[in-house]
Short mmCIF file of C-alpha atoms in Angstrom, two decimals:
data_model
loop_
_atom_site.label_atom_id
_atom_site.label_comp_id
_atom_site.label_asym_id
_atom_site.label_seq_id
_atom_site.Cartn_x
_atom_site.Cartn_y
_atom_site.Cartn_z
CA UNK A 1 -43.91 -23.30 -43.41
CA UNK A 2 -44.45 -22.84 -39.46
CA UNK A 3 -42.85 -21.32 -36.98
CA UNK A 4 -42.44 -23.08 -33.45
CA UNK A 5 -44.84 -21.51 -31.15
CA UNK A 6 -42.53 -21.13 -28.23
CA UNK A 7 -41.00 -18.49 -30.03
CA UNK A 8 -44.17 -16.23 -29.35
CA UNK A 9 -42.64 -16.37 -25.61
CA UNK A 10 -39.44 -14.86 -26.58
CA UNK A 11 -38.18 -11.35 -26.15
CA UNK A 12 -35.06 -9.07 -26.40
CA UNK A 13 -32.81 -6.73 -25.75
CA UNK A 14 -34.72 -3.81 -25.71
CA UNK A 15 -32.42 -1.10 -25.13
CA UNK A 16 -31.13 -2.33 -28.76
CA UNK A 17 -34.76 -1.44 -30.30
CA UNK A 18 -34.05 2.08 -29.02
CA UNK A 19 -30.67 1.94 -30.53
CA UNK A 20 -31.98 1.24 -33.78
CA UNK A 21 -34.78 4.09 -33.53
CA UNK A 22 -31.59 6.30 -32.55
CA UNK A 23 -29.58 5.25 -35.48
CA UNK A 24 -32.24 6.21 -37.86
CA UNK A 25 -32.58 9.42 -36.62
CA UNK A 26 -28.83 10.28 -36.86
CA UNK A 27 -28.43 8.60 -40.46
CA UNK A 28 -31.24 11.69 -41.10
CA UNK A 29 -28.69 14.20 -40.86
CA UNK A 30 -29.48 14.53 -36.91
CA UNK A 31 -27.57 15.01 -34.07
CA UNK A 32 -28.19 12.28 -31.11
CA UNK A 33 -27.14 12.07 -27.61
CA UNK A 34 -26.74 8.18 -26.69
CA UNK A 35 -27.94 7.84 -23.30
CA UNK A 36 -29.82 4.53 -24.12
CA UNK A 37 -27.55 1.82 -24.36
CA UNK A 38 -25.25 -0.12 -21.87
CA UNK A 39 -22.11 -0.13 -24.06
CA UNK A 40 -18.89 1.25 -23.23
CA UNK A 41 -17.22 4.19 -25.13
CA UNK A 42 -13.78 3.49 -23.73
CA UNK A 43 -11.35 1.08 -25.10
CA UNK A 44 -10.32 -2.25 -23.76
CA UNK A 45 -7.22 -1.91 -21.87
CA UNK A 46 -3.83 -2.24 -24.25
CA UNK A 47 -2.30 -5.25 -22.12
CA UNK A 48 -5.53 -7.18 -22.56
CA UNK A 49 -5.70 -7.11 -26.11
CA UNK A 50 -1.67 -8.19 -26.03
CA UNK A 51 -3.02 -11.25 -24.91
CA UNK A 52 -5.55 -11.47 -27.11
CA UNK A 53 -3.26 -10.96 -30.36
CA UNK A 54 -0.73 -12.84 -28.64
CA UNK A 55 -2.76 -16.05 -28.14
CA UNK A 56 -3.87 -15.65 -31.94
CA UNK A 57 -0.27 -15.73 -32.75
CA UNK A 58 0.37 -18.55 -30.57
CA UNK A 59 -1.96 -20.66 -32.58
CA UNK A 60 -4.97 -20.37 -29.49
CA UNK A 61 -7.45 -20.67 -32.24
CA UNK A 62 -9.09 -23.58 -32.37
CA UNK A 63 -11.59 -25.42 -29.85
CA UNK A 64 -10.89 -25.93 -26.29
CA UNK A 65 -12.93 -27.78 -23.18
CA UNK A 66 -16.05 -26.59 -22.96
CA UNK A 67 -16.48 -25.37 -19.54
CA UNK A 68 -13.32 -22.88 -20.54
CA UNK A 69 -9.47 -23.61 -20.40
CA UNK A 70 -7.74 -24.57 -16.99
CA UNK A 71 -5.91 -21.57 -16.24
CA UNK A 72 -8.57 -19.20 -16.95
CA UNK A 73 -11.12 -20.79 -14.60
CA UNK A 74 -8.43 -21.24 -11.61
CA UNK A 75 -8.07 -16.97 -12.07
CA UNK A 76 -11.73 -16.41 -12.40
CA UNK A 77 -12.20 -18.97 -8.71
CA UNK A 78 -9.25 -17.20 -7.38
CA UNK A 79 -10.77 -13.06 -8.17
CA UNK A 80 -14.24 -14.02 -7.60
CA UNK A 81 -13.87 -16.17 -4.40
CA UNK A 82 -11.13 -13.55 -2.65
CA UNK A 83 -13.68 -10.43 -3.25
CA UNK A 84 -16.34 -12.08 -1.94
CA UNK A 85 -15.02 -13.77 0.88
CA UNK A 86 -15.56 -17.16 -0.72
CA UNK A 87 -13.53 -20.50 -1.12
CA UNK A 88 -14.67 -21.52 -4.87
CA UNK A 89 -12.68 -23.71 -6.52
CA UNK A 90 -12.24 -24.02 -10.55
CA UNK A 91 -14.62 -27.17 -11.09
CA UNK A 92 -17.08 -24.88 -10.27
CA UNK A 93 -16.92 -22.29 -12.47
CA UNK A 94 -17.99 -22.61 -16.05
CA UNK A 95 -16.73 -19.77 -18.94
CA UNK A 96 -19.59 -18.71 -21.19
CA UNK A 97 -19.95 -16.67 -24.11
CA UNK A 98 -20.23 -13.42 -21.92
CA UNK A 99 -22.52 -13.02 -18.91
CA UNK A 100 -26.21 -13.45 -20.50
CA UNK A 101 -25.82 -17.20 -21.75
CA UNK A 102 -25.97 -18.12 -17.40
CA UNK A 103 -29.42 -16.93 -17.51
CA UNK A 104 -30.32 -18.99 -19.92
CA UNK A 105 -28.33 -21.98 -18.81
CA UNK A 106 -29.50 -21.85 -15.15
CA UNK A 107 -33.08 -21.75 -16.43
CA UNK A 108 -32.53 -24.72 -18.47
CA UNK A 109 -30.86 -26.64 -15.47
CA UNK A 110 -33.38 -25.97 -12.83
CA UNK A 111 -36.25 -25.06 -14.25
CA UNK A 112 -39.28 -27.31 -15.39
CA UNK A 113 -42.07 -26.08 -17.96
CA UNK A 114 -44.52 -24.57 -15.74
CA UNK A 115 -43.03 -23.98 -12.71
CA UNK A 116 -42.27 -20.18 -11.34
CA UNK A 117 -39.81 -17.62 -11.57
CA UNK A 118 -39.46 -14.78 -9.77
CA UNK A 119 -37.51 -12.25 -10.97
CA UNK A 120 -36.87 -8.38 -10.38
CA UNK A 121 -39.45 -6.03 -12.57
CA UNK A 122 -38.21 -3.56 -13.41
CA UNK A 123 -35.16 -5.82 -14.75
CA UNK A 124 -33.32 -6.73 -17.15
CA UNK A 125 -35.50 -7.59 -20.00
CA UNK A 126 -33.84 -11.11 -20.88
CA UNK A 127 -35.15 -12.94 -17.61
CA UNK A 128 -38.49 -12.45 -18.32
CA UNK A 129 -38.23 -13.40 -22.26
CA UNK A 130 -36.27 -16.54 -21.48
CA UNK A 131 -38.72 -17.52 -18.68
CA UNK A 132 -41.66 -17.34 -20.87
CA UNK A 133 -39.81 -18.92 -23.86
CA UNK A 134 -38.31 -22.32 -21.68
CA UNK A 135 -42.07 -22.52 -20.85
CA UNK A 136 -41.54 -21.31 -17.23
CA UNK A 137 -44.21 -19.18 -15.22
CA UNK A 138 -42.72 -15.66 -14.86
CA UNK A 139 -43.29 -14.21 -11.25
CA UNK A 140 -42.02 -10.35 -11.22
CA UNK A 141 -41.91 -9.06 -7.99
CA UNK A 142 -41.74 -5.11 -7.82
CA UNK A 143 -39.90 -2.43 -6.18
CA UNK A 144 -40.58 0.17 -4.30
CA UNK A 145 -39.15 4.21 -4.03
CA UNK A 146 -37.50 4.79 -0.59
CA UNK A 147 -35.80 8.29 0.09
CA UNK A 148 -32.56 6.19 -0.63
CA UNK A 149 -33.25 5.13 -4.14
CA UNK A 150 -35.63 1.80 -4.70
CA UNK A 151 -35.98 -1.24 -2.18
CA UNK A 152 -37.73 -4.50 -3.33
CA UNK A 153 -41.38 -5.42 -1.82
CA UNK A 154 -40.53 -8.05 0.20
CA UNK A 155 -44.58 -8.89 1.33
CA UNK A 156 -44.99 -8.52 -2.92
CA UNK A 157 -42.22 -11.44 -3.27
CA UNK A 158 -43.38 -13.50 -0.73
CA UNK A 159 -46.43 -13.25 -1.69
CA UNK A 160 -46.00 -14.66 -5.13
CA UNK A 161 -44.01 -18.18 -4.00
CA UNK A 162 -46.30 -21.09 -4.81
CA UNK A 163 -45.47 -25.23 -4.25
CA UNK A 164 -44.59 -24.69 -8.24
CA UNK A 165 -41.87 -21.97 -7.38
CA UNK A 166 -38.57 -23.05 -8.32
CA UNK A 167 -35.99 -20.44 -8.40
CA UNK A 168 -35.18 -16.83 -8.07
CA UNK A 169 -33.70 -13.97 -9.91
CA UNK A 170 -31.96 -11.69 -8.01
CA UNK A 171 -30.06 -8.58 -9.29
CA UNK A 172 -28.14 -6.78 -6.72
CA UNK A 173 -26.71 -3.25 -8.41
CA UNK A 174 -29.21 -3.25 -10.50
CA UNK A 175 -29.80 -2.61 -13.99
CA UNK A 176 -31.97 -0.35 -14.81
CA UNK A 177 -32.71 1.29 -11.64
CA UNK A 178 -29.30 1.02 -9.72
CA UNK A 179 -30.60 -0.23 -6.82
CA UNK A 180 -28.90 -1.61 -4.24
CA UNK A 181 -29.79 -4.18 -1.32
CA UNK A 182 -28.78 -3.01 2.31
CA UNK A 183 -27.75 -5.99 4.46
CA UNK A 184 -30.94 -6.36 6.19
CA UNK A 185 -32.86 -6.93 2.80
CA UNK A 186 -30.22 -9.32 1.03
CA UNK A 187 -29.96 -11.68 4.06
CA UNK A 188 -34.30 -11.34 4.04
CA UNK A 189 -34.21 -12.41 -0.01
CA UNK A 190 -31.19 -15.29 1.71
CA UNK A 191 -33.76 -16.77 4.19
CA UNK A 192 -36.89 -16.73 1.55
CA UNK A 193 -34.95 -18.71 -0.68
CA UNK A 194 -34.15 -20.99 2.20
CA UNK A 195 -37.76 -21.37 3.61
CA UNK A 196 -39.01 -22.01 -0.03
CA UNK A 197 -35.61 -23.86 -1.09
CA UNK A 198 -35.38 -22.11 -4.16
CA UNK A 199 -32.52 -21.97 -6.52
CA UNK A 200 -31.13 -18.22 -6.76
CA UNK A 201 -29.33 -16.93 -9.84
CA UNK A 202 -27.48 -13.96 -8.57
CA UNK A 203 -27.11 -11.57 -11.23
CA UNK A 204 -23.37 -9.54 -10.48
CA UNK A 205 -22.81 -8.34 -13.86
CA UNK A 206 -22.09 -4.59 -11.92
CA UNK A 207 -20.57 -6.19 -8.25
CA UNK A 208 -17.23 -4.20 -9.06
CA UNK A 209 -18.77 -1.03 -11.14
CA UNK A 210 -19.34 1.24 -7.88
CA UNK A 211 -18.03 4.57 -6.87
CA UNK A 212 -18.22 4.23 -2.83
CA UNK A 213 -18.93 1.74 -0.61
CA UNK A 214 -18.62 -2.04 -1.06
CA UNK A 215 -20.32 -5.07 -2.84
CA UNK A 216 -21.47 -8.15 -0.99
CA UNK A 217 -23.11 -11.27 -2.85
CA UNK A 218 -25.53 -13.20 -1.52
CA UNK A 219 -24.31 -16.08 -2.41
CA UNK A 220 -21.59 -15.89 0.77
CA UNK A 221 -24.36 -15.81 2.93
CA UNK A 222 -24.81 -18.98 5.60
CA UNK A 223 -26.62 -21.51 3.34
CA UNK A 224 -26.59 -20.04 -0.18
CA UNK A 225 -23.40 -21.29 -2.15
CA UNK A 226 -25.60 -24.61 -2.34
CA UNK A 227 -28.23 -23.02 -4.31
CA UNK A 228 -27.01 -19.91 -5.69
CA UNK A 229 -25.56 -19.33 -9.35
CA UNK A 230 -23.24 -16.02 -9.51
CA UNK A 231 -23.32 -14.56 -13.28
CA UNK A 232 -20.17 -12.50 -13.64
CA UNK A 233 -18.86 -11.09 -16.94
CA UNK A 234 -15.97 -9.42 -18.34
CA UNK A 235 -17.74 -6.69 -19.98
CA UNK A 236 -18.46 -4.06 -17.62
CA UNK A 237 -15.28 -4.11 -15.61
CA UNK A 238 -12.89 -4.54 -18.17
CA UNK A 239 -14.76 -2.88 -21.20
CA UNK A 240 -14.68 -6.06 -23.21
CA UNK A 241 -18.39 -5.88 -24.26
CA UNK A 242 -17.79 -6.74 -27.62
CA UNK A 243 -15.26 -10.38 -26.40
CA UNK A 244 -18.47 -11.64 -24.87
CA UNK A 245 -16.61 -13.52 -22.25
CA UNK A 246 -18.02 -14.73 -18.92
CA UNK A 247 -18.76 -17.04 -16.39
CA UNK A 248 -20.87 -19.00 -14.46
CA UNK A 249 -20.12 -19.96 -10.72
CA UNK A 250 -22.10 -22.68 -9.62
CA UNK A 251 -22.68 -26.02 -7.08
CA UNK A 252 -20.72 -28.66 -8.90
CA UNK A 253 -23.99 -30.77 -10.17
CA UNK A 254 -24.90 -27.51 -11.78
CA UNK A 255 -21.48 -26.43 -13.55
CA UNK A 256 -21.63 -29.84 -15.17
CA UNK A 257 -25.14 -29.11 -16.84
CA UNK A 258 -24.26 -26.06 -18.04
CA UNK A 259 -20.88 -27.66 -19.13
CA UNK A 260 -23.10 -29.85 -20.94
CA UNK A 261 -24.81 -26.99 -22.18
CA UNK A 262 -21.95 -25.20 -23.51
CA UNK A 263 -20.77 -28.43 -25.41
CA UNK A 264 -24.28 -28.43 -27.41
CA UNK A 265 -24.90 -25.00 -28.08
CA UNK A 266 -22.05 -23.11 -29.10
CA UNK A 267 -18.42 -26.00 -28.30
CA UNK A 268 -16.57 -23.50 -26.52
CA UNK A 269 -16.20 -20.25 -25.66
CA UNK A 270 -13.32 -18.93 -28.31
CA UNK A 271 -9.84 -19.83 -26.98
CA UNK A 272 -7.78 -16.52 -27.54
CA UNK A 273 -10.21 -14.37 -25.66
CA UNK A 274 -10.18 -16.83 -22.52
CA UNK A 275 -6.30 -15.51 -22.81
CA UNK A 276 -7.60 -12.17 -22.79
CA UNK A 277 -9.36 -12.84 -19.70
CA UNK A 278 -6.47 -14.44 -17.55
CA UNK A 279 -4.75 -11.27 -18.25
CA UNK A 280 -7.61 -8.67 -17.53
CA UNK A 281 -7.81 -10.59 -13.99
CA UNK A 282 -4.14 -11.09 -13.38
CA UNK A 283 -2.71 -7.88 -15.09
CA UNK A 284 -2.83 -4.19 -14.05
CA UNK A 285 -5.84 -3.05 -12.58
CA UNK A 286 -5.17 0.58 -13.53
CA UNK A 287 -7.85 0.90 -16.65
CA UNK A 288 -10.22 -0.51 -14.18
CA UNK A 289 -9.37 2.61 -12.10
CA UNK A 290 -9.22 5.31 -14.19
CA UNK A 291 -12.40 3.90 -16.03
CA UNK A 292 -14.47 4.21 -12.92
CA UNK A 293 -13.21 7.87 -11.96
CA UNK A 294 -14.73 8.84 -15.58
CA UNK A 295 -17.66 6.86 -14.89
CA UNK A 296 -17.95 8.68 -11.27
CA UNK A 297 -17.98 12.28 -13.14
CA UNK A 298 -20.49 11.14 -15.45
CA UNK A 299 -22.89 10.01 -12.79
CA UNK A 300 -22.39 13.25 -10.86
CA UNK A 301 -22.85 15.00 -14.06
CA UNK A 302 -25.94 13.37 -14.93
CA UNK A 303 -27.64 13.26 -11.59
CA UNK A 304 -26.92 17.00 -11.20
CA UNK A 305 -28.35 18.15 -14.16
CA UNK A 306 -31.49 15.77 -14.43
CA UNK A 307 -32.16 17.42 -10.90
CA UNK A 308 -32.38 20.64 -12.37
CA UNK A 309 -34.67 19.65 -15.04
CA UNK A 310 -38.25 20.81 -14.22
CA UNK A 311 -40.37 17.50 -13.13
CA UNK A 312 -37.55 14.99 -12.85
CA UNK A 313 -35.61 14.06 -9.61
CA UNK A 314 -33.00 11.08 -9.17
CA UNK A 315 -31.32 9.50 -6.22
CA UNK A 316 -27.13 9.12 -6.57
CA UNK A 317 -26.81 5.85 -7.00
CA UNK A 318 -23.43 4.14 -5.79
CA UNK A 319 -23.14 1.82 -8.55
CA UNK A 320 -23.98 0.37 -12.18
CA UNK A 321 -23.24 3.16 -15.09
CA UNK A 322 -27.41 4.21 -14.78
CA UNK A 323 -29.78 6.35 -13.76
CA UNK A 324 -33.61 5.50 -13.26
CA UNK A 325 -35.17 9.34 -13.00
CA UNK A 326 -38.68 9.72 -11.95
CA UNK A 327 -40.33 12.00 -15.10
CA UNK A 328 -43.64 11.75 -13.76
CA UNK A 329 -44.69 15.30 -13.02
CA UNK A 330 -42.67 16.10 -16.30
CA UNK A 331 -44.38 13.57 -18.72
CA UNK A 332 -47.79 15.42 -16.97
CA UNK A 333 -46.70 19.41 -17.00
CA UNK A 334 -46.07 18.99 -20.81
CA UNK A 335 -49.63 17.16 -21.54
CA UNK A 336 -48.21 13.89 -22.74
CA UNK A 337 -49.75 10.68 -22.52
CA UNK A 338 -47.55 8.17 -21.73
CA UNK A 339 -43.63 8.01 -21.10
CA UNK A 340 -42.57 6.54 -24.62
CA UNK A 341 -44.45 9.65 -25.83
CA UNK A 342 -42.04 11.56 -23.75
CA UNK A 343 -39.17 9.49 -25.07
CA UNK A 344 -39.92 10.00 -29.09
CA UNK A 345 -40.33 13.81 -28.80
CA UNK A 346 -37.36 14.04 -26.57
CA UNK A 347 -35.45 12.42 -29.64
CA UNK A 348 -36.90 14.22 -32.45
CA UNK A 349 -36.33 17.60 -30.55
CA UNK A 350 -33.39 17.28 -28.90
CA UNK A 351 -31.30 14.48 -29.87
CA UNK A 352 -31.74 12.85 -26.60
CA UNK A 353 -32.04 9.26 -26.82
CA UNK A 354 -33.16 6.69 -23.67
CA UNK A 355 -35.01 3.73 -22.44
CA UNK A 356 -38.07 4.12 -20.46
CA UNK A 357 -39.21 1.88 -17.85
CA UNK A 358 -41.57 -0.03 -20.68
CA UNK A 359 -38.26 -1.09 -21.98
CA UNK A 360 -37.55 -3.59 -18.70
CA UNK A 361 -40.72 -5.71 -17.87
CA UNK A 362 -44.57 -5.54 -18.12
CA UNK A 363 -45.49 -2.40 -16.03
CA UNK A 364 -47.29 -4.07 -12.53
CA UNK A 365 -50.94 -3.27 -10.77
CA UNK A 366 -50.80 -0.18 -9.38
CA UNK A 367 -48.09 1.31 -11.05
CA UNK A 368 -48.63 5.24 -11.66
CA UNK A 369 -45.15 6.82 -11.93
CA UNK A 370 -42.89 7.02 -15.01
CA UNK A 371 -39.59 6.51 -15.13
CA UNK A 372 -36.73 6.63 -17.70
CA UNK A 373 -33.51 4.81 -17.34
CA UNK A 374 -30.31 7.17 -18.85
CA UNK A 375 -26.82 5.01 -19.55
CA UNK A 376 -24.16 7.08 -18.71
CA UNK A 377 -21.20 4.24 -20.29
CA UNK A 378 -21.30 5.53 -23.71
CA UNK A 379 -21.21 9.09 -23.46
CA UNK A 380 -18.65 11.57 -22.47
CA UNK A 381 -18.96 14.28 -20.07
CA UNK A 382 -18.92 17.24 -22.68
CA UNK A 383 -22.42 15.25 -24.62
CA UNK A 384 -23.75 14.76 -21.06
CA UNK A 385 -23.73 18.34 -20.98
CA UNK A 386 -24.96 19.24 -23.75
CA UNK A 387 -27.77 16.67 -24.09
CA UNK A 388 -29.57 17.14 -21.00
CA UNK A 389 -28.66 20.89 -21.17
CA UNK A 390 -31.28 20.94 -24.64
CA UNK A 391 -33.16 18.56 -22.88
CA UNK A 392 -33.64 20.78 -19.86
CA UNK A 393 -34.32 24.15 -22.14
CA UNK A 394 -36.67 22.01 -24.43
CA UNK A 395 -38.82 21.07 -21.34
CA UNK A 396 -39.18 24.39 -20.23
CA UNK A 397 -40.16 25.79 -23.27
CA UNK A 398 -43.55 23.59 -23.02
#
């Protein structure tokens, strides 16, 4: 029996490959420092799971409409709209099965077979499997290292738009590298789309997971709402990674196809954790606090003591839960011959356990530094510590 062939074209997730590797070595006997995947060691908030048991009890178990119950979307239009400095109204959002089924979705609504994608590289893994797999052309456009952290190559992106470009990926707080657009460059990425009337999914799966400063979407920019689909999710804010709850915010023409979409594939997104939802947005906003003063600690933790490893250096970033160190002159000064090398030794002698920057894209032409991506989400300060501590005395030792 066959397989389809469009399944050569599709990915994963694969931070969760690097989980698995992880959880091998610790059913050994082993001792492993999880810096590699983007979950969240804290609990979801009591209140929120109230609701949740509470709707359960209340019978909210069966199907509901499938672009997600009344009352949660008029919250999600409400929150999303007021922090952005939007009007959005609740016909034109669309509650999904957490944050990653919009990519898919919006790829599937705008997106022909063989016509271009650009998206970020390095990025989040899924855009560029579900590109290839929907039989799109996948366009990554690169970054570049500033003395502020990473910018994107805006003569790079440009320079990939064709007549068969259709849409663009943009991921502002950025996962893996935590990069952030100034003003100048979002409203630059704003007018590109504009000139080459592309579609723009805008990726905000982090907009409220910063430590100073303030998030801005593009999608409140002069001209965008019309084109622009906003991905938000429940998961990061409200450490509900395991509810997979989320939402799409799109032009009305576009919330109905991925309405459409959501009746197909999976009916509904479950009815008691839509409950869930209206009270994480509505209720006390206290976890959301305290959550991001731990998270705040473990950045400063981690970027101080990857700074004092020999070889690596790392830029504070103001959001996401990640750092994207450069390991260059480290993967070098210890004779290695590639990052991953650097990553499997780092596990097997010191417990350490991260992504590299293979894990998010193809590498590009003229590429020459490494990089490694450490999640700081599911690890407390006192493993923080310890981990990079060994991981510090181990790369000395070489």
């Amino acid at each position: 029996m066959k397989i389809a062939r469009r399944i050569d074209g599709l990915g994963t997730e694969t931070a969760f490959a690097v989980a698995q590797a992880a959880g091998e070595w610790k059913a050994r006997g082993n001792r492993v420092f999880p810096f590699h995947l983007g979950d969240i060691d804290l609990p979801t908030a009591p209140h929120i799971v109230e609701a949740m048991n509470a709707a359960i009890a209340d019978g909210k178990t069966g199907y509901c409409p499938g672009p997600g119950i009344p009352e949660l979307r008029e919250a999600l239009a409400d929150d999303i709209g007021s922090r952005r400095g939007m009007t959005i109204s609740a016909d034109e959002v669309v509650v999904t099965t957490g944050g990653k089924p919009v990519i898919t979705k919006f790829l599937q609504t705008v997106m022909d077979p063989g016509e271009g994608v650009l998206y970020p590289n390095p990025g989040f893994p899924i855009y560029e499997s579900q590109i290839e797999y929907l039989g799109g052309v996948p366009l990554p456009y690169r970054y570049v290292p500033t003395a502020d952290g990473f910018a994107i190559d805006l003569d790079h992106l440009r320079s990939l738009i064709t007549p068969q470009t259709t849409a663009l990926i943009y991921n502002d707080l950025q996962n893996p590298i935590s990069a952030e657009s100034t003003d100048a460059e979002r409203e630059a990425v704003a007018q590109i789309a504009q000139e080459h009337d592309l579609w723009v999914l805008s990726d905000e799966a982090y907009f409220e997971m910063r430590y100073e400063g303030a998030s801005r979407s593009i999608a409140a920019l002069p001209g965008m709402a019309e084109r622009t689909v906003i991905l938000y999710t429940f998961s990061k804010k409200f450490a509900m990674t395991g509810s997979r709850l989320g939402c799409a915010v799109a032009p009305r023409a576009v919330a109905h196809v991925i309405s459409t979409l959501n009746t197909n594939d999976e009916s509904c997104t479950t009815h008691f954790v839509q409950w869930a939802g209206i009270a994480a947005l509505t209720g006390t906003q206290e976890p959301v606090r305290r959550m991001l003063e731990e998270f705040r600690a473990r950045r400063d933790a981690v970027c101080d003591l990857v700074n004092t490893i020999p070889g690596m250096s790392v830029e504070v970033p103001q959001s996401t839960f990640y750092v994207f160190p450069d390991v260059t002159d480290t993967v070098r000064r210890m004779g290695l011959t590639s990052v991953s090398e650097f990553a499997e030794q780092a596990l097997r002698s010191t417990g350490v356990s991260f992504c590299t920057r293979e894990h998010f894209g193809r590498r590009q032409p003229g590429e020459d530094r490494e990089y490694i991506r450490l999640a700081y989400s599911g690890i407390g300060l006192d493993d923080i510590t310890e981990g990079l501590t060994r991981l510090r005395a181990w790369v000395d030792s070489v």
